[in-house]
Coordinates of C-alpha atoms in Angstrom, one line a residue:
M1 CA 101.9 12.0 -2.6
L2 CA 98.6 12.1 -4.6
G3 CA 98.9 14.5 -7.4
P4 CA 96.0 16.9 -8.4
M5 CA 93.1 15.3 -10.1
R6 CA 89.6 16.5 -11.0
I7 CA 86.6 14.3 -11.5
V8 CA 83.2 15.5 -12.9
H9 CA 80.3 13.6 -11.3
L10 CA 77.0 14.2 -13.1
A11 CA 73.8 12.1 -13.4
D12 CA 70.1 11.7 -14.0
F13 CA 70.0 12.9 -17.6
H14 CA 66.7 11.0 -18.2
L15 CA 67.0 11.2 -22.0
P16 CA 63.7 10.2 -23.6
G17 CA 63.4 8.1 -26.7
S18 CA 62.5 11.3 -28.7
P19 CA 64.9 14.2 -28.7
N20 CA 62.0 16.6 -29.0
K21 CA 60.2 15.3 -25.8
T22 CA 60.2 17.3 -22.6
L23 CA 59.9 15.9 -19.1
H24 CA 58.7 18.0 -16.1
G25 CA 59.1 21.1 -18.3
V26 CA 62.7 20.2 -19.1
D27 CA 64.4 19.4 -22.4
P28 CA 66.8 16.7 -21.2
Y29 CA 68.9 16.7 -24.4
A30 CA 69.4 20.5 -24.3
N31 CA 70.3 20.2 -20.6
L32 CA 72.9 17.5 -21.3
A33 CA 74.4 19.5 -24.2
Q34 CA 74.7 22.5 -21.9
A35 CA 76.3 20.5 -19.1
V36 CA 79.0 19.2 -21.5
A37 CA 79.6 22.8 -22.7
V38 CA 80.0 24.0 -19.1
I39 CA 82.3 21.1 -18.3
R40 CA 84.5 22.0 -21.3
K41 CA 85.1 25.5 -19.8
Q42 CA 86.2 24.3 -16.4
V43 CA 89.8 25.2 -15.3
P44 CA 91.6 23.0 -14.6
A45 CA 90.0 20.6 -17.1
P46 CA 88.7 17.3 -15.7
D47 CA 90.8 14.1 -15.7
L48 CA 87.7 11.9 -15.6
V49 CA 84.0 12.0 -16.0
V50 CA 81.8 9.7 -13.9
I51 CA 78.1 9.4 -14.9
G52 CA 76.0 8.5 -11.9
G53 CA 73.1 6.7 -13.5
D54 CA 69.7 7.2 -15.1
L55 CA 71.3 8.2 -18.4
L56 CA 68.1 7.3 -20.2
E57 CA 64.4 7.6 -19.2
D58 CA 63.7 4.2 -20.7
G59 CA 67.0 2.3 -20.9
E60 CA 65.4 -0.5 -23.0
H61 CA 64.8 1.7 -26.0
A62 CA 67.8 3.8 -26.6
S63 CA 71.6 3.6 -27.2
Y64 CA 74.1 4.0 -24.4
Q65 CA 76.9 4.3 -26.8
A66 CA 75.4 7.5 -28.3
V67 CA 75.2 9.0 -24.8
L68 CA 78.8 8.2 -24.0
D69 CA 79.9 9.5 -27.5
G70 CA 78.5 12.9 -26.5
F71 CA 81.4 13.3 -24.1
K72 CA 84.1 12.5 -26.7
D73 CA 85.1 16.1 -27.2
L74 CA 86.2 16.3 -23.6
Q75 CA 89.0 13.8 -24.4
V76 CA 89.0 12.2 -21.0
P77 CA 87.9 8.8 -19.8
V78 CA 84.2 8.4 -19.2
H79 CA 82.8 5.8 -16.8
A80 CA 79.2 5.2 -15.7
V81 CA 77.1 3.4 -13.1
L82 CA 73.6 2.4 -13.9
G83 CA 70.3 3.6 -12.2
N84 CA 66.8 2.3 -11.9
H85 CA 65.8 3.8 -15.3
D86 CA 68.7 2.1 -17.1
S87 CA 69.1 -1.3 -18.8
L88 CA 72.0 -3.5 -17.9
A89 CA 71.4 -5.5 -21.1
G90 CA 71.5 -2.3 -23.2
F91 CA 74.6 -1.0 -21.4
R92 CA 76.5 -4.3 -22.1
K93 CA 76.4 -3.4 -25.8
T94 CA 78.5 -0.3 -25.4
A95 CA 82.1 -0.3 -26.7
Q96 CA 83.6 0.9 -23.4
P97 CA 85.3 -2.0 -21.6
P98 CA 84.7 -4.0 -19.6
R99 CA 81.5 -5.0 -21.4
G100 CA 80.1 -8.3 -22.5
P101 CA 77.2 -10.7 -22.0
E102 CA 78.6 -11.7 -18.5
F103 CA 79.3 -8.1 -17.3
P104 CA 77.5 -7.9 -13.9
G105 CA 77.1 -4.1 -13.9
Y106 CA 79.9 -3.4 -11.3
Y107 CA 83.7 -3.1 -11.7
S108 CA 86.7 -1.1 -10.6
F109 CA 89.7 0.6 -12.3
D110 CA 92.7 2.7 -11.4
L111 CA 93.5 6.1 -12.8
K112 CA 96.5 8.3 -11.7
G113 CA 97.1 6.2 -8.6
V114 CA 93.4 6.4 -7.4
H115 CA 91.2 3.3 -7.2
F116 CA 87.6 3.8 -8.5
V117 CA 84.8 1.4 -7.5
M118 CA 81.6 1.4 -9.7
L119 CA 78.7 -0.4 -8.1
Y120 CA 75.4 -1.6 -9.6
S121 CA 72.5 -0.7 -7.2
A122 CA 69.5 -1.0 -9.5
C123 CA 66.6 -3.4 -8.7
P124 CA 64.5 -4.3 -11.7
G125 CA 61.1 -2.6 -11.5
K126 CA 61.9 -0.8 -8.3
E127 CA 62.8 2.8 -7.4
F128 CA 64.9 1.9 -4.4
G129 CA 68.3 0.2 -4.7
R130 CA 70.0 -2.8 -3.4
L131 CA 73.5 -4.4 -3.6
E132 CA 73.2 -8.2 -3.9
E133 CA 75.2 -10.3 -1.5
R134 CA 77.6 -11.4 -4.3
Q135 CA 78.4 -7.8 -5.1
L136 CA 79.0 -7.0 -1.4
L137 CA 81.5 -9.9 -1.2
W138 CA 83.2 -8.6 -4.3
L139 CA 83.3 -5.1 -2.9
N140 CA 85.0 -6.3 0.3
E141 CA 87.6 -8.2 -1.7
D142 CA 88.2 -5.3 -4.0
L143 CA 88.7 -2.8 -1.2
H144 CA 91.0 -5.3 0.5
R145 CA 93.2 -5.6 -2.6
S146 CA 93.3 -1.8 -2.9
S147 CA 93.8 -1.0 0.8
L148 CA 97.0 1.0 0.2
K149 CA 95.4 3.2 -2.5
P150 CA 93.0 6.2 -2.2
V151 CA 89.6 5.0 -3.1
L152 CA 86.4 6.7 -4.5
V153 CA 83.2 4.7 -4.6
F154 CA 80.3 5.5 -7.0
L155 CA 76.8 4.1 -7.1
H156 CA 73.4 5.4 -8.2
H157 CA 71.3 4.9 -5.0
P158 CA 72.4 6.9 -2.0
P159 CA 73.4 4.8 1.0
F160 CA 72.4 7.6 3.4
D161 CA 69.3 9.5 4.5
T162 CA 68.6 13.1 3.6
G163 CA 65.8 13.9 6.1
I164 CA 63.3 14.1 3.1
G165 CA 60.8 11.4 3.9
W166 CA 59.7 10.3 0.5
L167 CA 63.2 10.4 -1.0
D168 CA 64.7 8.4 1.9
K169 CA 62.3 5.5 1.0
L170 CA 64.1 5.3 -2.4
K171 CA 67.7 5.0 -1.1
L172 CA 69.9 1.9 -1.0
A173 CA 67.7 -0.5 0.9
N174 CA 70.6 -2.5 2.4
A175 CA 72.7 0.6 3.1
E176 CA 73.8 -0.8 6.5
G177 CA 75.2 -3.9 4.8
F178 CA 77.2 -1.5 2.6
W179 CA 78.5 0.5 5.5
E180 CA 79.5 -2.5 7.6
I181 CA 82.1 -3.3 4.9
I182 CA 83.6 0.2 5.1
P183 CA 85.3 0.6 8.5
P184 CA 88.5 -1.4 7.9
Y185 CA 89.1 0.7 4.8
A186 CA 87.8 4.1 5.9
R187 CA 91.3 5.6 6.1
N188 CA 91.8 5.3 2.4
I189 CA 88.2 5.8 1.1
L190 CA 88.1 9.5 0.3
G191 CA 84.4 9.5 -0.6
V192 CA 81.2 7.7 -1.5
F193 CA 79.2 9.4 -4.3
A194 CA 75.6 8.8 -5.4
A195 CA 72.9 10.3 -7.5
H196 CA 69.2 9.5 -7.8
L197 CA 68.0 12.3 -5.5
H198 CA 68.0 15.0 -8.1
L199 CA 69.5 17.3 -5.4
Q200 CA 72.9 17.9 -3.9
H201 CA 73.4 16.5 -0.4
T202 CA 76.6 15.9 1.6
C203 CA 77.0 14.0 4.9
L204 CA 79.5 12.0 6.9
R205 CA 79.1 8.2 7.5
R206 CA 81.5 6.0 9.3
G207 CA 84.1 8.7 9.0
V208 CA 83.7 8.9 5.2
V209 CA 82.3 11.8 3.1
A210 CA 79.2 10.8 1.2
A211 CA 77.5 13.1 -1.3
S212 CA 75.0 13.1 -4.1
C213 CA 75.1 15.3 -7.2
P214 CA 72.3 17.5 -8.5
A215 CA 70.5 16.2 -11.6
V216 CA 71.3 17.4 -15.1
S217 CA 67.5 17.2 -15.7
W218 CA 65.0 18.5 -13.2
Q219 CA 65.6 19.1 -9.5
F220 CA 63.5 17.9 -6.5
S221 CA 62.8 20.1 -3.6
N222 CA 65.1 19.6 -0.6
N223 CA 62.5 20.8 1.9
A224 CA 62.1 18.1 4.6
D225 CA 58.3 18.2 4.4
S226 CA 58.1 18.2 0.6
P227 CA 55.4 16.1 -1.0
R228 CA 56.4 13.3 -3.3
A229 CA 58.2 14.4 -6.5
A230 CA 57.8 18.1 -5.6
L231 CA 60.1 20.1 -7.9
S232 CA 62.6 22.8 -7.1
E233 CA 63.4 25.9 -9.1
E234 CA 67.1 25.3 -8.6
P235 CA 69.0 25.1 -11.9
P236 CA 70.6 21.8 -13.1
G237 CA 74.1 21.0 -12.2
F238 CA 76.9 18.6 -11.5
N239 CA 79.7 18.1 -8.9
L240 CA 83.4 18.7 -9.2
I241 CA 85.5 16.4 -7.0
D242 CA 89.1 17.7 -6.7
L243 CA 91.9 15.5 -5.2
A244 CA 95.3 16.8 -4.2
G245 CA 97.8 15.6 -1.6
G246 CA 95.4 13.1 0.0
Y247 CA 92.7 15.7 0.4
L248 CA 89.3 15.9 -1.3
S249 CA 87.2 19.0 -2.0
L250 CA 83.7 19.0 -3.5
R251 CA 81.7 21.8 -5.1
T252 CA 78.6 22.0 -7.1
V253 CA 78.4 23.8 -10.5
R254 CA 75.0 25.0 -11.6
F255 CA 74.2 26.0 -15.1
C256 CA 71.3 27.6 -17.1
L257 CA 70.4 27.1 -20.7
P258 CA 71.4 30.0 -22.9
K259 CA 68.6 32.4 -23.6
P260 CA 67.5 32.5 -27.3
E261 CA 68.7 35.5 -29.3
P262 CA 66.0 38.2 -29.7
E263 CA 64.4 38.4 -33.1
P264 CA 65.4 41.4 -35.1

């Protein structure tokens, strides 16, 4: 029987090169600090943090290790997938294994009897995503080896539509190739989790729950007729994924930045 386990899924920090720079009216560094503070208050505490990509606004010019170190006080494992704003070359320099010059950006690991698959969906210079054929072959082999374990799959680009026209053009371009692999393993895949959309969305594909988390930075509008990059007034947030007894529950936690103290 699968014991209780809590995973924090948060993404789209878009940390700029300068800590004092704002993007779309948001201070990304302040938002991330507040997100970590809210995670620290969760009861029960998380067993794992998964970062869903776009850690940095320009991954070529900043340190991934510094971002990962920002979660040290939580004292839980932290894993990450990369998004289209990230740099695989930069991420290879982090201390967190498995890293090195040959690291392809995707890997898997086990924690508390659960198998986690971390995919690399970024296409250099593109906003949409793709899983190269070699990675799809690896995914099929990895799922086959773990066919007796509960599995959670994480990637940056969503392999599903939301009904929001401009956002759906930026999803995983070969989503059908991904889903064609899933049916033989659907019984033990508890969920597929993405980011990139800057909004929370949940659906069911091939009998598997698929969901995106809201952004830690700014949020996009979830209106179906929204123009490109239309912003929402929803606060930032992250998802909590709770596992227990073979069941999965998902909820979104929203947070606001603390208001400054009034001057005396």
